GROMACS .gro file of C-alpha atoms in nm:
model
  360
    1MET     CA    1  -0.020   0.020  -0.051
    2GLN     CA    2   0.139   0.325  -0.047
    3ARG     CA    3   0.206   0.645   0.174
    4THR     CA    4   0.177   1.011   0.137
    5ALA     CA    5   0.568   1.210   0.255
    6LEU     CA    6   0.301   1.273   0.593
    7TYR     CA    7   0.200   0.909   0.717
    8ALA     CA    8   0.448   0.940   1.004
    9LYS     CA    9   0.289   1.309   1.089
   10HIS     CA   10  -0.071   1.146   1.070
   11LEU     CA   11   0.018   0.844   1.338
   12GLU     CA   12   0.164   1.124   1.518
   13SER     CA   13  -0.147   1.295   1.563
   14GLY     CA   14  -0.355   0.945   1.619
   15ALA     CA   15  -0.494   0.887   1.327
   16LYS     CA   16  -0.726   0.576   1.206
   17MET     CA   17  -0.531   0.475   0.882
   18VAL     CA   18  -0.739   0.293   0.663
   19ASP     CA   19  -0.714   0.123   0.253
   20PHE     CA   20  -0.810   0.442   0.037
   21ALA     CA   21  -0.777   0.350  -0.356
   22GLY     CA   22  -0.416   0.195  -0.269
   23TRP     CA   23  -0.330   0.471  -0.068
   24GLU     CA   24  -0.308   0.444   0.358
   25MET     CA   25  -0.467   0.715   0.482
   26PRO     CA   26  -0.629   0.879   0.802
   27ILE     CA   27  -1.032   0.827   0.821
   28HIS     CA   28  -0.999   1.023   1.126
   29TYR     CA   29  -0.761   1.133   1.432
   30GLY     CA   30  -1.023   1.051   1.721
   31SER     CA   31  -1.389   1.180   1.573
   32GLN     CA   32  -1.540   1.275   1.264
   33LEU     CA   33  -1.807   1.478   1.443
   34GLN     CA   34  -1.570   1.671   1.608
   35GLU     CA   35  -1.354   1.733   1.233
   36HIS     CA   36  -1.628   1.808   1.033
   37HIS     CA   37  -1.707   2.147   1.304
   38GLN     CA   38  -1.398   2.203   1.353
   39VAL     CA   39  -1.350   2.300   0.977
   40ARG     CA   40  -1.697   2.451   0.958
   41ASN     CA   41  -1.625   2.654   1.245
   42ASP     CA   42  -1.267   2.717   1.241
   43ALA     CA   43  -1.004   2.550   1.031
   44GLY     CA   44  -0.866   2.201   0.945
   45MET     CA   45  -0.574   2.017   0.711
   46PHE     CA   46  -0.675   1.726   0.482
   47ASP     CA   47  -0.348   1.562   0.391
   48VAL     CA   48  -0.447   1.564  -0.025
   49SER     CA   49  -0.136   1.401  -0.135
   50HIS     CA   50  -0.231   1.067  -0.280
   51MET     CA   51  -0.401   1.327  -0.545
   52VAL     CA   52  -0.264   1.328  -0.867
   53ILE     CA   53  -0.036   1.630  -0.930
   54LEU     CA   54   0.040   1.718  -1.353
   55ASP     CA   55   0.226   1.975  -1.590
   56LEU     CA   56   0.147   2.016  -1.926
   57VAL     CA   57   0.356   2.187  -2.100
   58GLY     CA   58   0.447   2.266  -2.483
   59ALA     CA   59   0.340   2.444  -2.803
   60GLN     CA   60  -0.054   2.283  -2.826
   61SER     CA   61  -0.098   2.189  -2.465
   62LYS     CA   62  -0.429   2.409  -2.486
   63ALA     CA   63  -0.483   2.262  -2.856
   64PHE     CA   64  -0.477   1.920  -2.634
   65LEU     CA   65  -0.731   2.049  -2.380
   66HIS     CA   66  -0.951   2.169  -2.571
   67TYR     CA   67  -0.988   1.843  -2.762
   68LEU     CA   68  -0.964   1.693  -2.428
   69LEU     CA   69  -1.185   1.799  -2.121
   70ALA     CA   70  -1.559   1.918  -2.180
   71ASN     CA   71  -1.504   2.228  -2.073
   72ASN     CA   72  -1.355   2.525  -2.229
   73VAL     CA   73  -1.056   2.578  -2.146
   74ASP     CA   74  -1.115   2.939  -2.312
   75LYS     CA   75  -1.275   3.062  -2.017
   76LEU     CA   76  -0.955   3.049  -1.879
   77LYS     CA   77  -0.848   3.428  -1.910
   78GLU     CA   78  -0.601   3.540  -1.584
   79SER     CA   79  -0.252   3.372  -1.554
   80GLY     CA   80  -0.358   3.139  -1.243
   81LYS     CA   81  -0.673   3.059  -1.310
   82ALA     CA   82  -0.847   2.744  -1.229
   83LEU     CA   83  -1.112   2.557  -1.456
   84TYR     CA   84  -1.347   2.252  -1.331
   85SER     CA   85  -1.397   1.987  -1.598
   86CYS     CA   86  -1.474   1.635  -1.664
   87MET     CA   87  -1.334   1.392  -1.929
   88LEU     CA   88  -1.509   1.159  -2.086
   89THR     CA   89  -1.540   0.850  -2.320
   90PRO     CA   90  -1.662   0.872  -2.670
   91GLU     CA   91  -2.021   0.743  -2.560
   92GLY     CA   92  -2.028   1.077  -2.309
   93THR     CA   93  -1.979   0.927  -1.989
   94VAL     CA   94  -1.763   1.035  -1.750
   95ILE     CA   95  -1.358   0.884  -1.697
   96ASP     CA   96  -1.275   1.156  -1.428
   97ASP     CA   97  -1.386   1.543  -1.326
   98LEU     CA   98  -1.082   1.752  -1.246
   99ILE     CA   99  -0.924   2.106  -1.162
  100VAL     CA  100  -0.695   2.275  -1.469
  101TYR     CA  101  -0.450   2.571  -1.395
  102PHE     CA  102  -0.424   2.854  -1.651
  103ILE     CA  103  -0.030   2.947  -1.611
  104THR     CA  104   0.051   3.027  -2.027
  105ASP     CA  105  -0.045   2.927  -2.315
  106THR     CA  106   0.219   2.638  -2.236
  107GLN     CA  107   0.175   2.571  -1.956
  108TRP     CA  108  -0.036   2.399  -1.718
  109ARG     CA  109  -0.104   2.237  -1.411
  110ILE     CA  110  -0.403   1.935  -1.384
  111VAL     CA  111  -0.542   1.769  -1.060
  112VAL     CA  112  -0.666   1.455  -1.051
  113ASN     CA  113  -0.845   1.263  -0.849
  114ALA     CA  114  -0.600   0.945  -0.682
  115GLY     CA  115  -0.896   0.654  -0.708
  116THR     CA  116  -0.864   0.696  -1.053
  117ARG     CA  117  -0.448   0.767  -1.130
  118ASP     CA  118  -0.403   0.489  -1.370
  119LYS     CA  119  -0.615   0.505  -1.575
  120ASP     CA  120  -0.693   0.876  -1.570
  121ILE     CA  121  -0.313   0.894  -1.716
  122ALA     CA  122  -0.287   0.608  -1.988
  123TRP     CA  123  -0.638   0.757  -2.082
  124MET     CA  124  -0.457   1.117  -2.156
  125GLN     CA  125  -0.074   0.992  -2.281
  126LYS     CA  126  -0.325   0.839  -2.559
  127GLN     CA  127  -0.445   1.118  -2.641
  128ILE     CA  128  -0.195   1.370  -2.637
  129ALA     CA  129   0.033   1.146  -2.888
  130ASN     CA  130  -0.108   1.360  -3.155
  131PHE     CA  131  -0.008   1.712  -2.986
  132ASP     CA  132   0.306   1.867  -2.921
  133ALA     CA  133   0.258   1.864  -2.530
  134THR     CA  134   0.349   1.675  -2.246
  135LEU     CA  135   0.260   1.579  -1.970
  136THR     CA  136   0.504   1.510  -1.645
  137GLU     CA  137   0.371   1.358  -1.315
  138ARG     CA  138   0.497   1.542  -0.990
  139ASP     CA  139   0.514   1.259  -0.730
  140ASP     CA  140   0.779   1.482  -0.536
  141LEU     CA  141   0.519   1.701  -0.436
  142SER     CA  142   0.263   1.705  -0.165
  143MET     CA  143  -0.109   1.915  -0.128
  144ILE     CA  144  -0.222   2.030   0.178
  145ALA     CA  145  -0.572   2.182   0.133
  146ALA     CA  146  -0.648   2.427   0.447
  147GLN     CA  147  -0.960   2.450   0.431
  148GLY     CA  148  -1.238   2.682   0.715
  149PRO     CA  149  -1.390   2.993   0.789
  150ASN     CA  150  -1.075   3.075   0.990
  151ALA     CA  151  -0.800   2.903   0.743
  152ARG     CA  152  -0.688   3.125   0.486
  153ALA     CA  153  -0.615   3.386   0.798
  154LYS     CA  154  -0.420   3.058   1.007
  155VAL     CA  155  -0.239   3.021   0.693
  156LEU     CA  156  -0.170   3.417   0.599
  157GLY     CA  157   0.001   3.454   0.917
  158ILE     CA  158   0.228   3.162   0.960
  159MET     CA  159   0.371   3.340   0.623
  160PRO     CA  160   0.717   3.563   0.591
  161ALA     CA  161   0.532   3.947   0.404
  162ASP     CA  162   0.672   3.836   0.081
  163GLU     CA  163   0.516   3.578   0.010
  164VAL     CA  164   0.158   3.728   0.168
  165ALA     CA  165   0.202   4.018  -0.068
  166ILE     CA  166   0.082   3.710  -0.376
  167VAL     CA  167  -0.103   3.509  -0.137
  168GLU     CA  168  -0.341   3.721   0.010
  169PRO     CA  169  -0.473   3.891  -0.320
  170LEU     CA  170  -0.560   3.552  -0.465
  171LYS     CA  171  -0.910   3.576  -0.551
  172THR     CA  172  -1.194   3.240  -0.542
  173PHE     CA  173  -1.071   2.944  -0.798
  174TYR     CA  174  -0.756   3.142  -0.803
  175GLY     CA  175  -0.391   2.976  -0.784
  176ALA     CA  176  -0.042   3.159  -0.761
  177PHE     CA  177   0.365   3.033  -0.765
  178VAL     CA  178   0.510   3.139  -0.466
  179ASN     CA  179   0.886   3.030  -0.498
  180ASP     CA  180   0.848   2.691  -0.547
  181TRP     CA  181   0.521   2.651  -0.385
  182PHE     CA  182   0.173   2.648  -0.599
  183ILE     CA  183  -0.103   2.807  -0.384
  184ALA     CA  184  -0.457   2.815  -0.471
  185ARG     CA  185  -0.850   2.971  -0.361
  186THR     CA  186  -1.011   2.621  -0.405
  187GLY     CA  187  -1.119   2.384  -0.213
  188TYR     CA  188  -1.404   2.069  -0.128
  189THR     CA  189  -1.589   2.167   0.183
  190GLY     CA  190  -1.767   2.428   0.097
  191GLU     CA  191  -1.537   2.636   0.280
  192ASP     CA  192  -1.297   2.909   0.228
  193GLY     CA  193  -0.943   2.837   0.224
  194PHE     CA  194  -0.639   2.769  -0.008
  195GLU     CA  195  -0.483   2.417  -0.126
  196MET     CA  196  -0.067   2.399  -0.155
  197MET     CA  197   0.143   2.175  -0.349
  198PHE     CA  198   0.455   2.228  -0.200
  199PRO     CA  199   0.834   1.978  -0.214
  200ASN     CA  200   0.780   1.660  -0.010
  201ALA     CA  201   1.115   1.708   0.179
  202GLN     CA  202   0.888   2.038   0.365
  203ALA     CA  203   0.625   1.864   0.397
  204HIS     CA  204   0.672   1.766   0.855
  205LYS     CA  205   0.759   2.154   0.853
  206VAL     CA  206   0.477   2.261   0.697
  207TRP     CA  207   0.262   1.995   0.896
  208ASP     CA  208   0.328   2.062   1.180
  209ALA     CA  209   0.357   2.459   1.117
  210LEU     CA  210  -0.005   2.486   1.020
  211LEU     CA  211  -0.015   2.266   1.345
  212ALA     CA  212   0.074   2.567   1.578
  213ALA     CA  213  -0.116   2.801   1.384
  214GLY     CA  214  -0.472   2.647   1.571
  215ILE     CA  215  -0.501   2.430   1.186
  216LYS     CA  216  -0.612   2.077   1.283
  217PRO     CA  217  -0.593   1.746   1.115
  218ILE     CA  218  -0.903   1.600   0.954
  219GLY     CA  219  -0.998   1.226   0.846
  220LEU     CA  220  -1.140   1.085   0.536
  221GLY     CA  221  -1.425   1.053   0.735
  222ALA     CA  222  -1.501   1.466   0.747
  223ARG     CA  223  -1.404   1.505   0.472
  224ASP     CA  224  -1.667   1.292   0.259
  225THR     CA  225  -1.970   1.506   0.499
  226LEU     CA  226  -1.810   1.844   0.460
  227ARG     CA  227  -1.838   1.798   0.046
  228LEU     CA  228  -2.154   1.561   0.033
  229GLU     CA  229  -2.357   1.897   0.266
  230ALA     CA  230  -2.115   2.124  -0.028
  231GLY     CA  231  -2.339   1.957  -0.275
  232MET     CA  232  -1.957   1.828  -0.451
  233ASN     CA  233  -2.020   1.527  -0.653
  234LEU     CA  234  -1.809   1.235  -0.524
  235TYR     CA  235  -1.639   1.005  -0.894
  236GLY     CA  236  -1.748   0.693  -0.823
  237THR     CA  237  -2.036   0.718  -0.632
  238ASP     CA  238  -2.217   1.017  -0.800
  239MET     CA  239  -2.051   0.963  -1.137
  240ASP     CA  240  -1.829   0.755  -1.378
  241GLU     CA  241  -1.795   0.590  -1.669
  242THR     CA  242  -2.135   0.536  -1.675
  243THR     CA  243  -2.354   0.828  -1.665
  244SER     CA  244  -2.299   1.130  -1.848
  245PRO     CA  245  -2.234   1.501  -1.674
  246LEU     CA  246  -2.621   1.579  -1.825
  247VAL     CA  247  -2.733   1.338  -1.571
  248SER     CA  248  -2.503   1.363  -1.295
  249GLY     CA  249  -2.553   1.737  -1.253
  250LEU     CA  250  -2.249   1.846  -1.426
  251GLY     CA  251  -2.407   2.042  -1.705
  252TRP     CA  252  -2.290   2.328  -1.583
  253THR     CA  253  -1.911   2.242  -1.714
  254ILE     CA  254  -2.007   2.136  -2.074
  255GLY     CA  255  -1.862   2.440  -2.313
  256TRP     CA  256  -2.045   2.384  -2.576
  257GLN     CA  257  -1.899   2.698  -2.691
  258PRO     CA  258  -1.785   2.763  -3.012
  259GLU     CA  259  -2.004   2.482  -3.188
  260ASP     CA  260  -1.709   2.389  -3.430
  261ARG     CA  261  -1.512   2.308  -3.090
  262ASN     CA  262  -1.475   1.880  -3.144
  263PHE     CA  263  -1.373   1.767  -2.782
  264ILE     CA  264  -1.375   1.432  -2.669
  265GLY     CA  265  -1.834   1.289  -2.588
  266ARG     CA  266  -1.907   1.627  -2.794
  267SER     CA  267  -2.100   1.461  -3.027
  268ALA     CA  268  -2.276   1.210  -2.809
  269LEU     CA  269  -2.412   1.428  -2.520
  270GLU     CA  270  -2.522   1.593  -2.889
  271ALA     CA  271  -2.719   1.295  -2.913
  272GLN     CA  272  -2.860   1.307  -2.595
  273LYS     CA  273  -2.955   1.623  -2.581
  274ALA     CA  274  -3.165   1.588  -2.886
  275ALA     CA  275  -3.328   1.285  -2.768
  276GLY     CA  276  -3.454   1.453  -2.438
  277ILE     CA  277  -3.273   1.389  -2.071
  278PRO     CA  278  -3.507   1.125  -1.886
  279GLN     CA  279  -3.332   1.184  -1.539
  280LYS     CA  280  -3.199   1.487  -1.372
  281PHE     CA  281  -2.968   1.486  -1.038
  282VAL     CA  282  -3.162   1.678  -0.748
  283GLY     CA  283  -2.996   1.664  -0.334
  284LEU     CA  284  -3.290   1.529  -0.063
  285VAL     CA  285  -3.391   1.568   0.290
  286LEU     CA  286  -3.552   1.361   0.454
  287GLU     CA  287  -3.855   1.464   0.697
  288GLY     CA  288  -3.844   1.246   0.956
  289LYS     CA  289  -3.550   0.989   1.124
  290GLY     CA  290  -3.334   0.797   1.009
  291VAL     CA  291  -3.006   0.815   0.761
  292LEU     CA  292  -2.954   0.811   0.386
  293ARG     CA  293  -2.737   0.622   0.174
  294SER     CA  294  -2.595   0.606  -0.164
  295HIS     CA  295  -2.766   0.272  -0.394
  296MET     CA  296  -3.167   0.339  -0.167
  297LYS     CA  297  -3.389   0.344  -0.418
  298VAL     CA  298  -3.615   0.663  -0.476
  299ILE     CA  299  -3.973   0.688  -0.587
  300CYS     CA  300  -4.108   1.033  -0.709
  301GLU     CA  301  -4.480   1.078  -0.929
  302GLY     CA  302  -4.191   1.031  -1.246
  303GLY     CA  303  -4.102   0.740  -1.181
  304GLU     CA  304  -3.810   0.560  -0.967
  305GLY     CA  305  -3.439   0.703  -0.895
  306GLU     CA  306  -3.171   0.658  -0.722
  307THR     CA  307  -2.943   0.787  -0.416
  308THR     CA  308  -2.581   0.781  -0.530
  309SER     CA  309  -2.442   0.901  -0.236
  310GLY     CA  310  -2.596   0.930   0.160
  311THR     CA  311  -2.529   1.114   0.503
  312PHE     CA  312  -2.616   1.174   0.824
  313SER     CA  313  -2.545   1.621   0.727
  314PRO     CA  314  -2.369   1.725   1.156
  315THR     CA  315  -2.413   2.121   1.022
  316LEU     CA  316  -2.749   2.067   0.973
  317GLY     CA  317  -2.876   1.769   1.181
  318VAL     CA  318  -3.031   1.621   0.936
  319ALA     CA  319  -3.007   1.351   0.676
  320ILE     CA  320  -2.906   1.421   0.275
  321ALA     CA  321  -2.820   1.269  -0.008
  322LEU     CA  322  -2.738   1.330  -0.355
  323ALA     CA  323  -3.011   1.166  -0.596
  324ARG     CA  324  -3.048   1.056  -0.976
  325VAL     CA  325  -3.410   1.103  -1.046
  326PRO     CA  326  -3.667   1.076  -1.377
  327ALA     CA  327  -3.632   1.436  -1.452
  328SER     CA  328  -4.034   1.487  -1.437
  329CYS     CA  329  -3.995   1.376  -1.022
  330GLY     CA  330  -4.117   1.760  -0.817
  331ASP     CA  331  -4.091   1.865  -0.503
  332THR     CA  332  -4.151   1.571  -0.305
  333CYS     CA  333  -4.079   1.235  -0.320
  334GLU     CA  334  -4.012   0.853  -0.015
  335VAL     CA  335  -3.673   0.710   0.007
  336ASP     CA  336  -3.634   0.330   0.054
  337ILE     CA  337  -3.492   0.268   0.386
  338ARG     CA  338  -3.429  -0.112   0.468
  339GLY     CA  339  -3.786  -0.182   0.282
  340LYS     CA  340  -4.005   0.092   0.475
  341LEU     CA  341  -4.076   0.467   0.273
  342HIS     CA  342  -3.980   0.771   0.424
  343PRO     CA  343  -4.137   1.112   0.214
  344ALA     CA  344  -3.839   1.354   0.156
  345LYS     CA  345  -3.792   1.679  -0.027
  346VAL     CA  346  -3.658   1.718  -0.356
  347VAL     CA  347  -3.385   2.051  -0.313
  348LYS     CA  348  -3.102   2.172  -0.559
  349PRO     CA  349  -2.781   1.906  -0.481
  350VAL     CA  350  -2.583   2.227  -0.226
  351PHE     CA  351  -2.684   2.181   0.178
  352ALA     CA  352  -2.480   2.406   0.287
  353ARG     CA  353  -2.179   2.725   0.206
  354ASN     CA  354  -1.991   2.826   0.458
  355GLY     CA  355  -2.097   2.664   0.715
  356LYS     CA  356  -2.423   2.802   0.629
  357SER     CA  357  -2.747   2.639   0.562
  358VAL     CA  358  -2.861   2.707   0.206
  359LEU     CA  359  -3.196   2.555   0.207
  360ASN     CA  360  -3.543   2.736   0.204
   0.00000   0.00000   0.00000
């Protein structure tokens, strides 16, 4: 099993380690619930070094991304701006979701999921063969995400003034190089914060400095409840190679313009739109007691659907889920929990943002 450069630090912090996609990672450091509230109310840090950092360079790197990604990197006008996109099969289903950072027209940084590392890189290397560009894995880098309402202030508080001058002005979904670091104002929790990429050799020092600043370690368990409250999709659960972005709540990530941009999967998605999209992606809030999980049957007036991921929301105090349901599904439904039907509200698939409920 693989380990990140921070493995020893996780043990020092009392982590319970589990197998996550072949990586020995912390699921929690004593209490998943406390860690969830720590991020919503103050600041927490996640070791996300198992994710894959890739550097793309070359004269045709932009043309490669035009072809590879469903979203259009032409939207990126300023250096450091990030774009969220799906990478599709020719059939229009999702190979993976990723973030790409624009540095220059010939230099980009890409971050993809850990669990899809091998197939993602094999797919990208296959497609890049026809372009004057190269893709390099940056396994020499670690990544820590500091998230929470006080995360930015605490991170900036341990930086020298010259680095603060670069990082503090960063707008949401922008990143910048700071010497041999790359710091981005992105995240996966619905909270403000930074994702920081830096050489593995500095990992222990960075971890200790963040701990001393009051940023507590957070495991993968709380990361999942936080991202679900924020309505963020998880690859392999809410989308995969059997579903298109059009039925996974990700239609907004497709860059349809210009019409002559021929990205992988485009013709299949256009055919799906022309035929009519039979399902939609929604949020569910359980009306009574119980916990929602993935793969529960959802019954609407227009037919049946299925939860794709679910949990008990520590912030809201209710059970929530993401679900794929018939397009005609209205404002209410029932969820089959162990053979008994429970009423639930159908809502926009975002439940909490910046520590507060966004439900009506």
